[in-house]
Coordinates of C-alpha atoms in Angstrom, one line a residue:
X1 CA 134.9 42.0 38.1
X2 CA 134.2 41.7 42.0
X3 CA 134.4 37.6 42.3
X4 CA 130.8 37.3 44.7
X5 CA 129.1 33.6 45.0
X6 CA 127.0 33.5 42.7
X7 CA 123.8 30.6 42.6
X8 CA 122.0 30.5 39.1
X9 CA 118.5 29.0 39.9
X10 CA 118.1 27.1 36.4
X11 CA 120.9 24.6 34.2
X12 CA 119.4 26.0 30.7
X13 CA 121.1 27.0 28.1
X14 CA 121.4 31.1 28.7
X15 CA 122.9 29.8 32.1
X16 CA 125.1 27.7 30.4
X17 CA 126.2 30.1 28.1
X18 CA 126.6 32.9 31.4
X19 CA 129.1 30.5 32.9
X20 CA 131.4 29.6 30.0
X21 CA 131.8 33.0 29.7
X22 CA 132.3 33.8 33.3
X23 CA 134.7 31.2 33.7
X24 CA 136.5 31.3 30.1
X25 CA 137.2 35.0 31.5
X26 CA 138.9 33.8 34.6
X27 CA 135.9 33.8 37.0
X28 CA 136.8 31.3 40.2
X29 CA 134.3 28.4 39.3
X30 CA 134.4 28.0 43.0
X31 CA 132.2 30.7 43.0
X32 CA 129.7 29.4 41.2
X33 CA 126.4 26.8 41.7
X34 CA 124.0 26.4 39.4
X35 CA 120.3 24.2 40.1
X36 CA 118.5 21.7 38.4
X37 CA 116.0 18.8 39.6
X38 CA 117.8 16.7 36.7
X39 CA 121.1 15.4 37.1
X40 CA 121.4 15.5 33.8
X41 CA 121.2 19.2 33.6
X42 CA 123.6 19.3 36.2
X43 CA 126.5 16.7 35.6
X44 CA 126.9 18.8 32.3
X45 CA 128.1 21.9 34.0
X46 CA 129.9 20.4 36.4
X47 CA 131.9 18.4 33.9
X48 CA 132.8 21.2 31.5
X49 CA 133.3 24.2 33.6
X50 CA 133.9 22.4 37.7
X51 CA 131.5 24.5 39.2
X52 CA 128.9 23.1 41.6
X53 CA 125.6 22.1 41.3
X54 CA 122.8 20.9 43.2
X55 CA 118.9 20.4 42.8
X56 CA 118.5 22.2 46.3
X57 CA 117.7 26.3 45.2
X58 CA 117.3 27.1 48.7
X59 CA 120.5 26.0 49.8
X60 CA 122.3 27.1 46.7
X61 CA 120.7 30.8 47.0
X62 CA 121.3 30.6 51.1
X63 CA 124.9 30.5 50.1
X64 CA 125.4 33.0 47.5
X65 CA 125.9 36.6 46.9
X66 CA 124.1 36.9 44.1
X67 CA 120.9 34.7 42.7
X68 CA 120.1 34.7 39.5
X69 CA 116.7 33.6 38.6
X70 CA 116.7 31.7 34.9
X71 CA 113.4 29.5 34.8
X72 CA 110.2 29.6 32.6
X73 CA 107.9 32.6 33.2
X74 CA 105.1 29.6 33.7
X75 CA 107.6 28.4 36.8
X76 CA 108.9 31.1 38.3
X77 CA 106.3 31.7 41.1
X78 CA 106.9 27.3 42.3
X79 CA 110.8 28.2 42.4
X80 CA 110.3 31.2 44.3
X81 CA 108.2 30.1 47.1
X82 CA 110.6 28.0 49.0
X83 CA 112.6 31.2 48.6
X84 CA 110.7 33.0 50.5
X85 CA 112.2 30.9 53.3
X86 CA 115.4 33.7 52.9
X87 CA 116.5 37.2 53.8
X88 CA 117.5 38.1 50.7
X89 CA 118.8 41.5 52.7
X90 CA 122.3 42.1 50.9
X91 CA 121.7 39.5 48.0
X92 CA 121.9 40.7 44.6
X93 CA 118.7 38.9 43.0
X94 CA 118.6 38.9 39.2
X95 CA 116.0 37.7 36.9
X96 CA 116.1 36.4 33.0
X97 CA 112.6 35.8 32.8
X98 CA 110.2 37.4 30.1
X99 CA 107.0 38.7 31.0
X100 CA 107.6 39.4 34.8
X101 CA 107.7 42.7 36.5
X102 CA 110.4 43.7 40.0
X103 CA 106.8 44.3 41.4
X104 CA 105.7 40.5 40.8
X105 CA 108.9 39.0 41.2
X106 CA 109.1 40.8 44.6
X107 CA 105.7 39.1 45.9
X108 CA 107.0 36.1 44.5
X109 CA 110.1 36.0 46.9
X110 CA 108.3 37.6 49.3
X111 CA 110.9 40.7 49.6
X112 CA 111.5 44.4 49.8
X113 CA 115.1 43.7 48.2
X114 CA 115.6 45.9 45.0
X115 CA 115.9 43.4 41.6
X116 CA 117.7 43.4 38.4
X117 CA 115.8 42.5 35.0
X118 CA 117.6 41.0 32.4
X119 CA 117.0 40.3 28.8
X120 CA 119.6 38.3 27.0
X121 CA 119.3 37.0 23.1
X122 CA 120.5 33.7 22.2
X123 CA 123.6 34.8 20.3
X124 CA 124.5 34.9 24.1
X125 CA 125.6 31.2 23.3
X126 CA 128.9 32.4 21.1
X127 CA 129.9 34.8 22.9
X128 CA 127.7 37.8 20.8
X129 CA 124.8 38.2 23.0
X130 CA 123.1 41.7 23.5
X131 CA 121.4 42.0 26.9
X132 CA 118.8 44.9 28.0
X133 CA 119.2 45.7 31.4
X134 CA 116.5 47.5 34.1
X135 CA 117.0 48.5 38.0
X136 CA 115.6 51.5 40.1
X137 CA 117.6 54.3 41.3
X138 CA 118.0 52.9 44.2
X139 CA 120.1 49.8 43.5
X140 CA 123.5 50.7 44.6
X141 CA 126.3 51.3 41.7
X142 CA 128.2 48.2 42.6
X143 CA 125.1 46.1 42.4
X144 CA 124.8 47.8 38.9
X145 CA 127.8 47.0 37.9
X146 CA 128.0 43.5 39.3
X147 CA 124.8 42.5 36.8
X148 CA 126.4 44.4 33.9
X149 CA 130.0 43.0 34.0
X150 CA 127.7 39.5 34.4
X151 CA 125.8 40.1 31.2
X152 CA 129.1 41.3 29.2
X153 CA 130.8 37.7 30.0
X154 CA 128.3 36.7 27.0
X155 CA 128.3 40.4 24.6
X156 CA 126.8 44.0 24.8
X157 CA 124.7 45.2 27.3
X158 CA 122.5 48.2 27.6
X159 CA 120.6 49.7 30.3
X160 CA 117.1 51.1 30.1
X161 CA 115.5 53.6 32.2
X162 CA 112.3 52.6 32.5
X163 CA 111.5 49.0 33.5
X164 CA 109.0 49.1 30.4
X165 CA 111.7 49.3 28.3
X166 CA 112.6 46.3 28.6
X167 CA 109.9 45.2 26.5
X168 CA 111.7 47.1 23.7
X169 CA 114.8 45.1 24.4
X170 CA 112.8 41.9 23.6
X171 CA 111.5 43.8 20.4
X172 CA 114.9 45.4 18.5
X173 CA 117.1 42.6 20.4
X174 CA 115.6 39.4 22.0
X175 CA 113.2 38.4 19.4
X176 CA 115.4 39.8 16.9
X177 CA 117.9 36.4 16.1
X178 CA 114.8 35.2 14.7
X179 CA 114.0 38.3 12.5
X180 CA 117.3 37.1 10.8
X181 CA 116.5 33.8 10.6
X182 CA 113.3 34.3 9.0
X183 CA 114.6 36.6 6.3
X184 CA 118.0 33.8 5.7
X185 CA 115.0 31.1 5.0
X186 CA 113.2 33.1 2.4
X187 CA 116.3 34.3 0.8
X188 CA 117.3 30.5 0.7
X189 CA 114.6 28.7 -0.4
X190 CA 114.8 31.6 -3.2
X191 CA 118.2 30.9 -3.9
X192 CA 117.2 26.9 -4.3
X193 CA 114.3 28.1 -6.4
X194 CA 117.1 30.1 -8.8
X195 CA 118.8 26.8 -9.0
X196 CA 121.5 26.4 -6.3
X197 CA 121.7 23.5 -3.9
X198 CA 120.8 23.4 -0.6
X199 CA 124.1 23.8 1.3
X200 CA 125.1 26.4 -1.4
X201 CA 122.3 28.1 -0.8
X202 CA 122.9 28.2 2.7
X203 CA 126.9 29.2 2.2
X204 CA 125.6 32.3 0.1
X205 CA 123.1 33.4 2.3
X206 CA 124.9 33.2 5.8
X207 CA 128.5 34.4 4.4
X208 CA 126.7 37.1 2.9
X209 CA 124.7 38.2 6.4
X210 CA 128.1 37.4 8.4
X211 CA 130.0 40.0 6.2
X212 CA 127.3 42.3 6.3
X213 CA 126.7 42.1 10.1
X214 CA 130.8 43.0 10.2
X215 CA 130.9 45.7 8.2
X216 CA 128.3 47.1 10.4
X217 CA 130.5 46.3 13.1
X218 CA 133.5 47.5 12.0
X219 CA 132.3 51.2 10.3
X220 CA 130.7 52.5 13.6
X221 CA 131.0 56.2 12.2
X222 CA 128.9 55.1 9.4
X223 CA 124.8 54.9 9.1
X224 CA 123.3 52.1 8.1
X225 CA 121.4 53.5 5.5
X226 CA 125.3 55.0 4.4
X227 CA 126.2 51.2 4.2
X228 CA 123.1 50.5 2.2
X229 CA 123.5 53.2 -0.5
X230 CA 127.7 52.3 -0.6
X231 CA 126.2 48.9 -2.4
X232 CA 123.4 50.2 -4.0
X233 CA 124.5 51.4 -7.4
X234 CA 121.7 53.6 -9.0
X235 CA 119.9 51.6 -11.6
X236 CA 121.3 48.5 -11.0
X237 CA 120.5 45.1 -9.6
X238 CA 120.5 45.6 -5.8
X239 CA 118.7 49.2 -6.5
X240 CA 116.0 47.0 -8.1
X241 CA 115.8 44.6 -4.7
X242 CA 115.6 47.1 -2.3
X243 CA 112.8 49.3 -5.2
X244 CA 111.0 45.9 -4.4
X245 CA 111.2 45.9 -0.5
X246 CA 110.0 49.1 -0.7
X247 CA 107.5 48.9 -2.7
X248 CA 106.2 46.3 -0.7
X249 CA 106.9 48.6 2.3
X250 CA 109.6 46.4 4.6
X251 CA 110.1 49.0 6.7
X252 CA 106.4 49.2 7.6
X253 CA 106.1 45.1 8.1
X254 CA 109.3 45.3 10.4
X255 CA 108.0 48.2 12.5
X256 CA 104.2 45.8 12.8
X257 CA 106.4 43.0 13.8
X258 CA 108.9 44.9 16.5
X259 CA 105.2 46.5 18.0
X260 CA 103.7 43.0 17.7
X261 CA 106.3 41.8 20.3
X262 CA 106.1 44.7 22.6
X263 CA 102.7 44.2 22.7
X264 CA 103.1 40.8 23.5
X265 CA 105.2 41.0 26.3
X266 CA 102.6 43.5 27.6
X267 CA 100.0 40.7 27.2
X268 CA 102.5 38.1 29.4
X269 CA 103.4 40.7 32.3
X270 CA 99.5 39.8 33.0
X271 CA 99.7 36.2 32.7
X272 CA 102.2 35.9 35.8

C-alpha cells in the first residue's frame, strides 16, 4: 500500500477501527492524524496506536494526502466549511458519511476535486468489515486503489458502479449486523422461553451463527440455499422450522426490510 499522509476528520469508532488496522498491517503511524474537539477522543489514539492528533481539521487536512471525512451526516456541512479554506487539487478526499451525495459533499468543500464514498459496517471493528465503495470514472486508478487497500485494513470491499448503489451497500451490508442481531434476540429469548438460561442461551445461539457464518465462508463453491438443504433433512425438525419461516413468508419480510433501508437513505440524501 502506497504510505500517503493521511488526516481522518473524526476520532469515532469506524476511525478507530481504520487505524488499528492500518497500523497493525505495518502502516507508518507517522503518517497518520486523526481530529477531534475532545481530548478525550484524541489522547485515546494517540496512546494506543502513536499517531497524531489534533482538534485543528484545517491544519490536519492542509497537511495530508488524503482526508477522510468520518463525522455525522447532521455535521458534515460545519466541518466542511473551514475546509473550504483549501485547494484540495491533488488530495484524495474520502467520505464515511450516510445520506450524502459527491454532488453535496462537493458544495460543501467548496471543490471540483473528484470524491470517494464509503460505506463500512461495524464488524469493521474486528477486523471483518464489508465496505461498499463509489467514484466516477474519472478518479485516477491509484486514487482507487489508495481508498480500497484503506477499506481492506478493516475486511472486504466492493465497488459499485453507480453512486446509487451505494444505498444497496447500506441495505445487504451496512444495516445488515443488525439484521443478525435482531434474529440472535428472538432466537434467544425463545431459547430462555424452552427453558435455558440466559448465558446458555446466548452460547447456543451465537456458536451456532458463528459456525454457520464459517461454513459459508469456507464452501465458497457452494450456494447458500445448497448449505441450507445439506442440514435440512426431509421431514425432520429443521425441515419443520424453515416450513414455518416460509410459511410466514421470511423471504418476503427480509426483502420489505432491505427496500425499507434503501428507501431510507433516499429520504436522508435530502435532508443534507
Amino acid at each position: 500500500m502506497e504510505q500517503k499522509k493521511i488526516a481522518f476528520i473524526g476520532a469515532g469508532n469506524m476511525v478507530r477501527a481504520i487505524v488499528s488496522g492500518l497500523v497493525g498491517n505495518g502502516y507508518p503511524a507517522t503518517h497518520i492524524i486523526a481530529t477531534a474537539p475532545s481530548e478525550t477522543r484524541r489522547l485515546p489514539l494517540e496512546q494506543e496506536f502513536a499517531i497524531s492528533t489534533t482538534a485543528d481539521n484545517l491544519a490536519a487536512a492542509r497537511d495530508a494526502d488524503v482526508v477522510v471525512l468520518s463525522v455525522k451526516p447532521q455535521m458534515m456541512e460545519e466541518v466542511c466549511k473551514p475546509l473550504q479554506a483549501l485547494d484540495f487539487q491533488g488530495k484524495l478526499v474520502i467520505s464515511i458519511a450516510a445520506g450524502i451525495s459527491c454532488q453535496r459533499l462537493k458544495q460543501m468543500l467548496g471543490t471540483t476535486q473528484d470524491l470517494v464514498r464509503v460505506m463500512p459496517n461495524t464488524p469493521s471493528q474486528l477486523g471483518l468489515g464489508m465496505s461498499g465503495l463509489y467514484a466516477p470514472d474519472s478518479l485516477s486508478d491509484a486514487d482507487r486503489t489508495f481508498a480500497q487497500e484503506l477499506m481492506q485494513a478493516v475486511g472486504k470491499t466492493c465497488w459499485v458502479a453507480q453512486e446509487s448503489g451505494i444505498n444497496n451497500v447500506i441495505a445487504a451490508a451496512g444495516s445488515a449486523p443488525a439484521y443478525f442481531f435482531l434474529f440472535m434476540e428472538a432466537m434467544q429469548a425463545e431459547a430462555i422461553a424452552q427453558g435455558f438460561d440466559k448465558a446458555t442461551a446466548r452460547l447456543l445461539v451465537e456458536q451456532s451463527a458463528l459456525g454457520a457464518a464459517s461454513m459459508v465462508v469456507n464452501n465458497p463453491q457452494s450456494e447458500l440455499s445448497t448449505l441450507r438443504e445439506n442440514v435440512t433433512s426431509k421431514g425432520g425438525t429443521t425441515a419443520e422450522a424453515i416450513r414455518t419461516f416460509n410459511h410466514h413468508q421470511l423471504s418476503d419480510i427480509v426483502a420489505k426490510a432491505m427496500r425499507a433501508a434503501v428507501e431510507r437513505a433516499q429520504e436522508m440524501e435530502k435532508l443534507f
